[in-house]
XYZ file of C-alpha atoms in Angstrom:
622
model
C 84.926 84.591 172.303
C 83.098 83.322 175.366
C 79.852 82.108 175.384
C 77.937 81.678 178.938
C 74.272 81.618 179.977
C 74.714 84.411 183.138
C 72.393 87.363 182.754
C 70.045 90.232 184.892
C 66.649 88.988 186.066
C 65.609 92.596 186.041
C 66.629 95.950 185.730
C 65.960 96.678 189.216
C 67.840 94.159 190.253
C 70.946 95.185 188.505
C 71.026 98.964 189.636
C 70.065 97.009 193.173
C 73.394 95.075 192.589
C 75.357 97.619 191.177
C 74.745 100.269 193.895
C 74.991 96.882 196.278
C 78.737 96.651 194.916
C 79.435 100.607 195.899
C 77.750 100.699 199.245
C 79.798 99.143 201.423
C 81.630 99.590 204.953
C 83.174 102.709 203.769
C 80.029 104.507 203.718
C 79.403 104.321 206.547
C 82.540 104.090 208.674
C 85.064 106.070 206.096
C 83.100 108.689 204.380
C 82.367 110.006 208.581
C 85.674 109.349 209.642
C 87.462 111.370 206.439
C 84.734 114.006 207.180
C 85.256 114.787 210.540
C 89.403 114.351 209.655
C 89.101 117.006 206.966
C 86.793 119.888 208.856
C 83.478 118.290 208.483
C 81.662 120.826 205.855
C 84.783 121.777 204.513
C 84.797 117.975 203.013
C 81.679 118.391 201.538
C 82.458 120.877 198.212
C 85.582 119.007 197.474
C 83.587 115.880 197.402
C 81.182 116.549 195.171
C 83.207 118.267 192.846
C 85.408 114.988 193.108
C 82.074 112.946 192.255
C 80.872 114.816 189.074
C 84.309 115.426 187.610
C 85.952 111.751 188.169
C 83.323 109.504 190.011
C 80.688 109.791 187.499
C 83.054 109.953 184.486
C 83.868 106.853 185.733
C 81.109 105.052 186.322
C 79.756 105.763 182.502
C 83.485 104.495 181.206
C 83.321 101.438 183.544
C 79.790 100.534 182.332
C 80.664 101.055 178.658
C 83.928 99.358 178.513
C 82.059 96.272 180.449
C 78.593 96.225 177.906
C 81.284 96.630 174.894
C 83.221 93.623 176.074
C 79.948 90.992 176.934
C 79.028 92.037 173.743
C 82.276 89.563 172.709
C 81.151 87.334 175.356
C 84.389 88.383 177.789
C 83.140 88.935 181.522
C 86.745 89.807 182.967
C 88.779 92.919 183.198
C 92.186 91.022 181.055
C 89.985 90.352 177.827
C 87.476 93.456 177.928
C 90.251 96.008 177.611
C 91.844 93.124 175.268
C 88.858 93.883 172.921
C 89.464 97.659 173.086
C 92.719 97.630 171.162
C 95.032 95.690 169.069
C 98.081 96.261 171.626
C 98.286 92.836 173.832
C 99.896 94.588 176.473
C 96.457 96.766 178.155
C 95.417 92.932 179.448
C 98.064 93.187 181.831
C 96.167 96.241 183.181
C 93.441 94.234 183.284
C 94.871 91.426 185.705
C 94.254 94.861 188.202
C 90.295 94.132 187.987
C 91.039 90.372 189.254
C 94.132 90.914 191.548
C 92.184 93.971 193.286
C 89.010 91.989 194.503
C 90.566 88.801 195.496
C 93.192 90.762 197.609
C 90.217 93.133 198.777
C 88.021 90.450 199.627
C 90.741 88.201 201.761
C 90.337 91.224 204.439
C 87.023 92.410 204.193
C 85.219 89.300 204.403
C 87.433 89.137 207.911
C 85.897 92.512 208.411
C 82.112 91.370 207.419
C 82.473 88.490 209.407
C 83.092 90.952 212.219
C 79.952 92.875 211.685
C 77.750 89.366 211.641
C 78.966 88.614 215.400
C 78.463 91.713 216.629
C 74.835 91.135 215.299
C 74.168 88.105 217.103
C 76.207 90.136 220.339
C 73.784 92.729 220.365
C 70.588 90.298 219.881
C 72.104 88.871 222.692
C 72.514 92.089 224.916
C 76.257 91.295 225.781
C 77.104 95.388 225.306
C 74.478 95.886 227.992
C 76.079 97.895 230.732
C 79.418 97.801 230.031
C 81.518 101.133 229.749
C 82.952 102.637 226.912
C 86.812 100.772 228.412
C 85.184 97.924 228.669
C 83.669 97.587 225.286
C 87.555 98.260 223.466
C 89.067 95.454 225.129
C 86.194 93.280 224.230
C 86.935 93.684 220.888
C 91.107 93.159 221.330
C 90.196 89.962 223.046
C 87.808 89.033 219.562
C 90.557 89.548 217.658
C 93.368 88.060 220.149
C 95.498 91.327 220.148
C 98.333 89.702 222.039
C 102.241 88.714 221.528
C 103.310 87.244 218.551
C 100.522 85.183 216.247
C 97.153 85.962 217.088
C 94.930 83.145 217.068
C 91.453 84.414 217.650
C 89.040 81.458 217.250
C 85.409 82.679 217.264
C 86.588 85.479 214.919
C 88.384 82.527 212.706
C 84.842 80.469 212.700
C 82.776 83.236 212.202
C 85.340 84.064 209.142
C 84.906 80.880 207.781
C 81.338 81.124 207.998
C 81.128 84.462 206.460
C 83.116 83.216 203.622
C 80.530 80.351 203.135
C 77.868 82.144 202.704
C 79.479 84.798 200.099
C 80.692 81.506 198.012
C 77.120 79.687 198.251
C 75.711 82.969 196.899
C 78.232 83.096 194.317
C 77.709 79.395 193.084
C 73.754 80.586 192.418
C 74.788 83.360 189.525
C 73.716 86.499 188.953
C 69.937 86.236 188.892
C 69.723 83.479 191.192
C 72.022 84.686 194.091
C 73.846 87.782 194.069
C 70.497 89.661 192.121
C 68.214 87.996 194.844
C 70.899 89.158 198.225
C 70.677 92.785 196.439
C 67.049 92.737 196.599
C 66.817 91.663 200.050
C 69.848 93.076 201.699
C 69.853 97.031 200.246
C 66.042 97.626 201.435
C 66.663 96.306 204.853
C 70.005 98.637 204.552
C 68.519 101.428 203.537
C 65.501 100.980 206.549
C 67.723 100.083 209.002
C 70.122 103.087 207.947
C 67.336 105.392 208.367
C 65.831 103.770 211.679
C 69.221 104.638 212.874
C 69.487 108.406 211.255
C 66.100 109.138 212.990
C 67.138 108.362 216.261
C 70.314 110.430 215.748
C 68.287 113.256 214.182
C 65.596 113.104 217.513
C 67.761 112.577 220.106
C 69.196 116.214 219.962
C 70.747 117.615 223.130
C 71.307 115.125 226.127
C 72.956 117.264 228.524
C 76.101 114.830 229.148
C 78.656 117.587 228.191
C 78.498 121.173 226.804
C 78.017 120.654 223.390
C 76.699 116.721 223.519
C 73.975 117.458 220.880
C 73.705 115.209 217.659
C 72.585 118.306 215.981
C 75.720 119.911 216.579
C 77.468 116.809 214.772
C 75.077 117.149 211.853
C 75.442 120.586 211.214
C 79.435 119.912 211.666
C 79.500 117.358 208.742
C 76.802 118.918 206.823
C 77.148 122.772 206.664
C 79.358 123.240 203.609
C 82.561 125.712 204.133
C 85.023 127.003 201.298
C 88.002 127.223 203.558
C 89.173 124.017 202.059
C 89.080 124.923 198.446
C 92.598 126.028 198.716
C 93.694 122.704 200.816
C 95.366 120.248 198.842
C 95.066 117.703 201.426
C 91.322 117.883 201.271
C 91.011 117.801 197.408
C 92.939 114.704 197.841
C 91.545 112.885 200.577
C 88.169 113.626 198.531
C 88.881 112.499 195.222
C 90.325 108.903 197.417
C 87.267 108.230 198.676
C 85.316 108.541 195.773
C 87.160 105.685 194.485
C 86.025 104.036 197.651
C 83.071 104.633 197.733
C 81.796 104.165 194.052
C 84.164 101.112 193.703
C 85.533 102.299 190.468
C 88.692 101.093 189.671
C 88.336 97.846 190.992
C 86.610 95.707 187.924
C 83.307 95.047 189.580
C 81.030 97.222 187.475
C 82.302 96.384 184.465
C 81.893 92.501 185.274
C 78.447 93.453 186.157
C 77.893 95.289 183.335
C 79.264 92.931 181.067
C 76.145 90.652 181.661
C 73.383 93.494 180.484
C 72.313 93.222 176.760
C 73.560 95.118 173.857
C 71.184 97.595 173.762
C 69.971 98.108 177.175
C 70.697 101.461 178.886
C 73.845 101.907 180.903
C 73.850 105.798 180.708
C 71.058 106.270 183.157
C 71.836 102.808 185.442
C 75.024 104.436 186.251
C 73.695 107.471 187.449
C 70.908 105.813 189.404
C 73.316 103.249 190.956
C 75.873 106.254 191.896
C 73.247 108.428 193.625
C 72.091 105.797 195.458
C 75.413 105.281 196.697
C 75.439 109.403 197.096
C 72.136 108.929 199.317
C 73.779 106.338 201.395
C 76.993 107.846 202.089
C 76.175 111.341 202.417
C 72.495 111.526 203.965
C 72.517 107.985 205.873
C 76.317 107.635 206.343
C 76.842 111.141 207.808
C 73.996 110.653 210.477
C 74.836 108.116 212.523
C 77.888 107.769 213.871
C 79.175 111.139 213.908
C 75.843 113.024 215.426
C 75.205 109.985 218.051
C 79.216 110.209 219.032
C 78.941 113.937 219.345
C 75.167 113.957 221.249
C 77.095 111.510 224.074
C 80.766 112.717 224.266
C 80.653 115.651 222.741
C 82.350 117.478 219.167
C 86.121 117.814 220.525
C 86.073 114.207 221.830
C 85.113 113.106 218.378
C 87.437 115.063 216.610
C 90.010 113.567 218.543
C 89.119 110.620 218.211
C 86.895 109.748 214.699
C 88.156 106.414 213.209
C 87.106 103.250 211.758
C 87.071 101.007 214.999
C 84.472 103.301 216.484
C 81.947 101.027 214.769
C 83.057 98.119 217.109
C 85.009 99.949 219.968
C 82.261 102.511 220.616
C 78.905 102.261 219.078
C 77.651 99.749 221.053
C 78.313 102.297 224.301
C 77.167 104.350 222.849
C 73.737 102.476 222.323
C 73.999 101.278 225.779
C 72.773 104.962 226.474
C 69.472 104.404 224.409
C 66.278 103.282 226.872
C 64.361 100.890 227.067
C 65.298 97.831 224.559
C 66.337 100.434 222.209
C 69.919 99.779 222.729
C 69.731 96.032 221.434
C 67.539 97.339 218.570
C 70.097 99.521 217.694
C 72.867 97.245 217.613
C 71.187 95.167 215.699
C 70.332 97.154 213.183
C 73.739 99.259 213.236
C 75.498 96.058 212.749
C 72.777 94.228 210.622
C 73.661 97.554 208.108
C 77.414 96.710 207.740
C 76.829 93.166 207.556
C 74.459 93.671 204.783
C 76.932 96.662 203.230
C 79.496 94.473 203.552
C 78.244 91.237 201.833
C 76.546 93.319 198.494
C 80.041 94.346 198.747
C 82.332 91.425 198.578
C 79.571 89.641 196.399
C 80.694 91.994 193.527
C 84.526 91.256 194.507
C 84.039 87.491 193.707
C 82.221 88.311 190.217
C 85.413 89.048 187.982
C 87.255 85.760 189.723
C 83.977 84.010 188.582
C 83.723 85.420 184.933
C 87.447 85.144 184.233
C 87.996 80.732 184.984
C 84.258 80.471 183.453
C 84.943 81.927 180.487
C 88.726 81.420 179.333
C 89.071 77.515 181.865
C 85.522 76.552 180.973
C 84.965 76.302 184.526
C 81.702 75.479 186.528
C 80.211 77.636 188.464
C 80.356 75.839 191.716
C 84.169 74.965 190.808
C 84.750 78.385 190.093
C 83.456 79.293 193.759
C 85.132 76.838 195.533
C 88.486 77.887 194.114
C 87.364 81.392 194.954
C 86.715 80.482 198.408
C 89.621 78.097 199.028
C 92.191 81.388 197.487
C 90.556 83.366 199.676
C 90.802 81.619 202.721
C 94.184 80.976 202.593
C 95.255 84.653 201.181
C 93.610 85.972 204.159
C 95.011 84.315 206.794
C 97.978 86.496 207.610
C 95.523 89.042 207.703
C 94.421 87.021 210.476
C 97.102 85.406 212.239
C 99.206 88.435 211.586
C 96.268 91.273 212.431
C 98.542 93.171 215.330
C 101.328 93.389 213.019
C 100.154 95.321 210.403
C 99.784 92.570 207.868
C 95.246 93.318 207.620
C 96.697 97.392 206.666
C 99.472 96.462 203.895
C 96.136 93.911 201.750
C 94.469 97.264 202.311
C 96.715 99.730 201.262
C 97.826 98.053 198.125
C 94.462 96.568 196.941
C 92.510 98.611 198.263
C 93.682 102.137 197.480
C 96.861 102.136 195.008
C 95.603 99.412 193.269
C 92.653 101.337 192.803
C 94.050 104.143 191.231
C 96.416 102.636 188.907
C 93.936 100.476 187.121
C 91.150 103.493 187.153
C 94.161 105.712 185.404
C 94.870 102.802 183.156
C 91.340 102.256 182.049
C 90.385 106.077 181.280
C 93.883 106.215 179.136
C 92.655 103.422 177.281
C 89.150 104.543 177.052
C 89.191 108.187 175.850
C 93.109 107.950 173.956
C 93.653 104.421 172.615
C 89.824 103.201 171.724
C 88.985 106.535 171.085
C 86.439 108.980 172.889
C 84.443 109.343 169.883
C 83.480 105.911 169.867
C 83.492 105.219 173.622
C 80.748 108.402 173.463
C 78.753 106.425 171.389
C 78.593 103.258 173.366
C 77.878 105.630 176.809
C 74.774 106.720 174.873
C 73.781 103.666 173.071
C 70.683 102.704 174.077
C 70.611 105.528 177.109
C 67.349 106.694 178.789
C 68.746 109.859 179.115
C 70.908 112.375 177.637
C 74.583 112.626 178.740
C 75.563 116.295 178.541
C 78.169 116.662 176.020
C 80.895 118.267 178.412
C 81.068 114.979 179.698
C 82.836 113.964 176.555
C 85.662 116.144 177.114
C 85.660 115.560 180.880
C 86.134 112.147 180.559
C 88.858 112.861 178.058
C 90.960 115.466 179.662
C 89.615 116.335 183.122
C 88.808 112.933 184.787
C 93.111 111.551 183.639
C 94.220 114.680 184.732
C 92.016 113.834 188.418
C 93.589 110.363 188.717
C 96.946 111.312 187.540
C 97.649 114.067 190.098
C 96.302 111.699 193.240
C 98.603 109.261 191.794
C 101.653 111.364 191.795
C 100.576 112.925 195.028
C 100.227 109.774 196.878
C 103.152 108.358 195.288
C 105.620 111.480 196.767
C 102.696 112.480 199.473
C 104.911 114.907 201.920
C 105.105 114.513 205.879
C 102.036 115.462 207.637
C 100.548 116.376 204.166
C 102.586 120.078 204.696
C 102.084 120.391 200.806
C 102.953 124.080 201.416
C 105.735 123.574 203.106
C 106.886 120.794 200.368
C 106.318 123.483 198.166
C 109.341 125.580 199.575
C 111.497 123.252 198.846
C 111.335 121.591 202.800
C 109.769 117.752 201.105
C 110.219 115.415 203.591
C 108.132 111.790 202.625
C 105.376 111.070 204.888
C 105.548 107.712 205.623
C 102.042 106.817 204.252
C 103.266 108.006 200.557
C 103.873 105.025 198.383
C 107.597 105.395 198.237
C 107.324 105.899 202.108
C 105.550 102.336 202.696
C 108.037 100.772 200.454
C 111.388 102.366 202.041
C 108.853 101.584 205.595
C 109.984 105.136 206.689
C 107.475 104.641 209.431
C 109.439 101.889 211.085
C 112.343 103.878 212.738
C 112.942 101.129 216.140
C 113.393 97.249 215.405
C 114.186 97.789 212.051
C 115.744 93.853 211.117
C 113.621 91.174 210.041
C 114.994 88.527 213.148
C 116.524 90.265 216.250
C 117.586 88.883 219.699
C 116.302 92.443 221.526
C 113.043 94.400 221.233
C 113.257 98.378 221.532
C 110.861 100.350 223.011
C 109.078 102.737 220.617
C 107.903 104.982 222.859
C 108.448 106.494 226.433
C 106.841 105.490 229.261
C 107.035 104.286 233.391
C 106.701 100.625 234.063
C 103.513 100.560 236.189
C 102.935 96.684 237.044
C 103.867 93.500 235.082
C 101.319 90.937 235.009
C 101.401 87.256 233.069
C 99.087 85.131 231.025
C 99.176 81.915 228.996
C 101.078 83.624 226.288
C 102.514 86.684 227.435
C 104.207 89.469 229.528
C 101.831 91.646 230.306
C 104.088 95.432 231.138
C 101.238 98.079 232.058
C 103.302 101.508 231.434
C 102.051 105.070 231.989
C 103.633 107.842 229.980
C 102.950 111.474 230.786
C 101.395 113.462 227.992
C 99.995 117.269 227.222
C 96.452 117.765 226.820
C 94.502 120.718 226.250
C 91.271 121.835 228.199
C 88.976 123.406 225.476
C 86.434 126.619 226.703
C 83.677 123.574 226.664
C 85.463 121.910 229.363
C 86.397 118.908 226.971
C 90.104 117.501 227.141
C 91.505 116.995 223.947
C 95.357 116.000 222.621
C 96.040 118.566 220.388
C 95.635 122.502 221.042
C 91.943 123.337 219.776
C 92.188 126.432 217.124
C 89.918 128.673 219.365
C 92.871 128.121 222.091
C 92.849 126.028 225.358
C 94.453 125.724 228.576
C 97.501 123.084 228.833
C 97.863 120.515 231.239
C 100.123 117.470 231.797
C 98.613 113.596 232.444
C 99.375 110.145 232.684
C 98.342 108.272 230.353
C 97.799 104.483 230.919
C 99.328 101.892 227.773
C 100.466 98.111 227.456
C 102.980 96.334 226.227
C 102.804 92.831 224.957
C 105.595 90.316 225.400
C 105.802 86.572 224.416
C 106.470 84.678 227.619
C 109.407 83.261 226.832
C 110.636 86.329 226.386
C 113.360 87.900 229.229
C 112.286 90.918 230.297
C 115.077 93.718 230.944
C 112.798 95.703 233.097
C 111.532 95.800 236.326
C 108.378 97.736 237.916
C 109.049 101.730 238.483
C 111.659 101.723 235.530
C 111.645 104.464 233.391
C 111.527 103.048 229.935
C 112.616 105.518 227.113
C 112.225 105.279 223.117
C 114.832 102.826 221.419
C 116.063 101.441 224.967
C 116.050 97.707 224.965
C 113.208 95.966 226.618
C 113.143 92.309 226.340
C 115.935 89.930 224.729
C 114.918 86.432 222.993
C 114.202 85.580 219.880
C 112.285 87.795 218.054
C 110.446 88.695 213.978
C 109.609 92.098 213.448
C 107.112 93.616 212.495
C 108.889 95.239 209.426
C 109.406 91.541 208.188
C 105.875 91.143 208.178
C 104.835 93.998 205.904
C 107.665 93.230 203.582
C 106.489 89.791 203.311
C 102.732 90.353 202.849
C 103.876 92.811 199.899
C 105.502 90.082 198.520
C 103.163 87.685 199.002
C 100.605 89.754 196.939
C 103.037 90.881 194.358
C 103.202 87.008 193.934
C 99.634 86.804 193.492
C 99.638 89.312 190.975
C 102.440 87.626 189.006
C 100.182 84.269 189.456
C 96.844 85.928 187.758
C 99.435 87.850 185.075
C 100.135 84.424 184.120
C 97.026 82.878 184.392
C 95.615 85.616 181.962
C 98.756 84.420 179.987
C 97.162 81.024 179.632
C 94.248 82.210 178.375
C 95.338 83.833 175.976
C 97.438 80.882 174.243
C 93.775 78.592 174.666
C 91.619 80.870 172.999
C 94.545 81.020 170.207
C 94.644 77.189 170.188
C 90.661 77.453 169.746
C 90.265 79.902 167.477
């Protein structure tokens, strides 16, 4: 048993904290961006059924398994499901609830850090004026999007700096830091959120296009639809980002929860914390990006092109079309939000690290920090360094989503089958404010494994294009973004060794001009592409359901070469896909992913054994 001093202020500040930890980037960038992906309304039924059958399930097993295990004074995923059951093995499972947050937080503190300097860019006006081309490259050249290792230096700094401030919060405690940020940074969210929905919601048609009307956008993501109750896609790409967005399966809440006393409520905190979340992603987080994209370049353009760099690559254009000083006040306040989501965010992701060396190393809190912060650093770096090659998608995919639901599937097993549902019933209500209604017992028994289990086996076999129908028939062809896809890299299908002397083009295109800089070959190709014309007049890649008219264009594209590189082409070449390009020496991209999967399988391994360690001190202690 652990003994440590940590605890709540108040219990506004814990439900501030706790719904701190679930509101994060995704609510605002991914909850949109999945929307718009899946049909807009059509999301919406699948996503709350998702929420009541498996998010809040989880949220009352999360916050009873962590209460139960402070009780013992544990604070860490390894040792509270250690206390659950006699079997040694479920702290394993645990080493999830650590390995998760550190990988997590190596990447999205690089994203945070992001959202702080595009703060202090808008203050600054730098967005004024510039057009929506303009504003893209901008970002590549923050991140250094180039040949070979990126080195992007104001995006390192303001990294470092980000990571600072996260650890000097971190070294205050509970009360006296992370309580405190949520009690600062979710109000000025939550105002800034709905400064931001307002001006969507007003704005209303602005006569650039057809159809640019933000209401349009907000009655796209908003009016619910049943066509996608039949979808298996959609039930899936639901059900994922309720894991997202309530961080469950990640070790957070019940770190969090951990610290609240033995008989304080946990029934109703979790609900209040989870519709908070609810009121941020679906009411805030659905009306800004979407319905401002949509009122300035219309519902096809969006459709086509909805995804998470919009928040960097396109929002501040599209603020730019504000009057007055209303575009700076946007941008600050757009990017103030994700800077504050972010940071409540990756707060929580440094808690278990925290309560794990604290309790079983007898660690001090600022030691405990500064370890934090120095793993982190270096862990992320790759992300960094590596960004164009993939290396920022692999820490996100594997800590950030499988990881995710292994440990969630793990922990409901072990919840409602090996400690027992009776008695994990009784701790939910223990002390609860309200009354949980009874089918939640046997939801969280049967209903909520059953959830996790089929988006694990889904993901794990996931077919191509998500053609489950098709799969069905016996035609199952892995998409590349199943789990067995990444790990046989069945996306990779040109410069497939890890060291080559050539580099093969993986696409077509005509060699348009070659330019030079410090670092690279610069080859500006064009490729001609089909486009549709929709009856609004908008031009769009892929054949609108209500038909449009077909066209051919050229599309403009670059290709980035180290300069000591020898090109094989010359201006006006035809270049087609797998045709050699450039000869040197060469590392692929493929040896990149495989060694960032390594590198966090190592990680893993490290914490495995770290929980190991533990285990034989509190044996010598006890």
């Amino acid at each position: 048993m652990a003994n440590t001093s940590e605890s709540w202020g108040s219990r506004v500040g814990l439900i501030l904290a706790m719904a701190g930890n679930a509101v994060g980037l995704g609510n605002f960038l991914r909850f949109p961006v999945k929307a718009v992906e899946n049909g807009g309304g059509t999301f919406i039924i699948p996503y709350l059924v998702s929420f009541l059958l498996m998010g809040i399930p989880l949220l009352w097993v999360e916050w009873g398994m962590g209460r139960y295990g402070g009780r013992y004074g544990d604070h860490s995923t390894p040792f509270i499901l250690d206390n659950m059951t006699k079997k040694r093995l479920w702290k394993y499972f645990g080493v999830f609830g650590i390995f998760t947050n550190i990988g997590v937080m190596a990447y999205y503190t690089y994203i945070e850090s992001w959202t702080l300097t595009y703060t202090l860019k808008s203050l600054k006006g730098d967005f004024l004026g510039m057009d929506i081309g303009k504003v893209g490259e901008t970002f590549d050249q923050y991140v250094d999007i180039s040949a070979g290792v990126n080195f992007p230096t104001w995006a390192l700094l303001a990294f470092v700096i980000t990571l600072v401030i996260n650890i000097w919060v971190l070294s205050k405690g509970l009360s006296g830091g992370i309580e405190k940020v949520a009690k600062i940074a979710m109000p000025l969210l939550i105002g800034f959120g709905a400064f931001l929905a307002i001006m969507a919601i007003t704005m209303g048609d602005t006569g650039k296009c057809e159809d640019c009307n933000s209401h349009i956008g907000l009655n796209f993501l908003w009016e619910p639809s049943y066509d996608s109750l039949n979808n298996p896609k959609v039930w899936l790409e639901a059900a994922g980002q309720i894991f997202f967005t309530l961080s469950v399966g990640m070790g957070t809440i019940q770190c969090y929860a951990s610290y609240v006393k033995k008989r304080d409520d946990i029934a109703l905190n979790a609900m209040s914390a989870g519709w908070m979340n609810g009121f941020v992603e679906i009411v805030l987080g659905a009306s800004v990006v979407i319905p401002i994209a949509v009122g300035y370049l219309g519902l096809d353009w969006v459709k086509e092109n909805a995804g998470f760099m919009m928040a960097f690559k396109t929002m501040p254009y599209l603020f730019d079309q504000f009057a007055s000083i209303l575009p700076v006040l946007a941008g600050v306040a757009w990017f103030g939000l994700l800077f504050f989501a972010g940071i409540t965010s990756s707060l929580a992701m440094g808690t278990p690290w925290m309560g794990f060396v604290q309790d079983e190393f007898k660690w001090s809190r600022n030691k405990s920090a500064f370890t934090l912060g120095v793993f982190v650093f270096f862990l992320a770096l790759p992300t960094i360094f590596f960004f164009e090659y993939g290396v920022f998608d692999e820490y996100d995919y594997w800590t950030g989503t499988v990881s995710l639901v292994v440990f969630a599937l793990a922990e409901v097993i072990l919840f409602s089958w090996v400690f027992g549902v009776n008695q994990g019933w009784d701790e939910i209500n223990y002390g609860a404010d309200m009354k949980v209604p009874n089918i939640y017992k046997y939801i969280i028994k049967y209903v909520t494994p059953i959830f996790i289990l089929v988006i694990f086996v889904a993901s794990l076999v996931q077919p191509k294009n998500n053609e489950w129908a098709k799969a069905f028939q016996g035609d199952w062809e892995l998409d590349p973004s199943s789990i067995i896809g990444k790990i046989m890299n069945k996306g990779i299908t040109h410069n497939t060794a890890y060291f080559s002397d050539v580099q093969e083009a993986e696409k077509s295109g005509v060699v348009e001009s070659i330019e030079q800089d410090d670092r690279n070959h610069i080859v500006n190709i064009s490729n001609v592409q089909t486009f549709y014309k929709t009856k609004r007049g908008h031009v769009v890649k892929k054949e609108p359901e209500d038909g449009g008219e077909a066209f051919d264009s050229t599309v403009a594209d670059k290709l980035f070469v180290k300069k000591s590189a020898e090109l094989t082409i010359s201006k006006g070449d035809q270049i087609e896909e797998g045709q050699v390009y450039a000869k040197g020496s060469f590392i692929n991209r493929i040896f990149f992913l495989d060694m960032s999967r390594l590198l966090l399988a190592l990680v893993f391994i490290g914490l495995a054994a770290m929980v190991r360690r533990a285990q034989v001190l509190r044996e010598r202690r006890a």
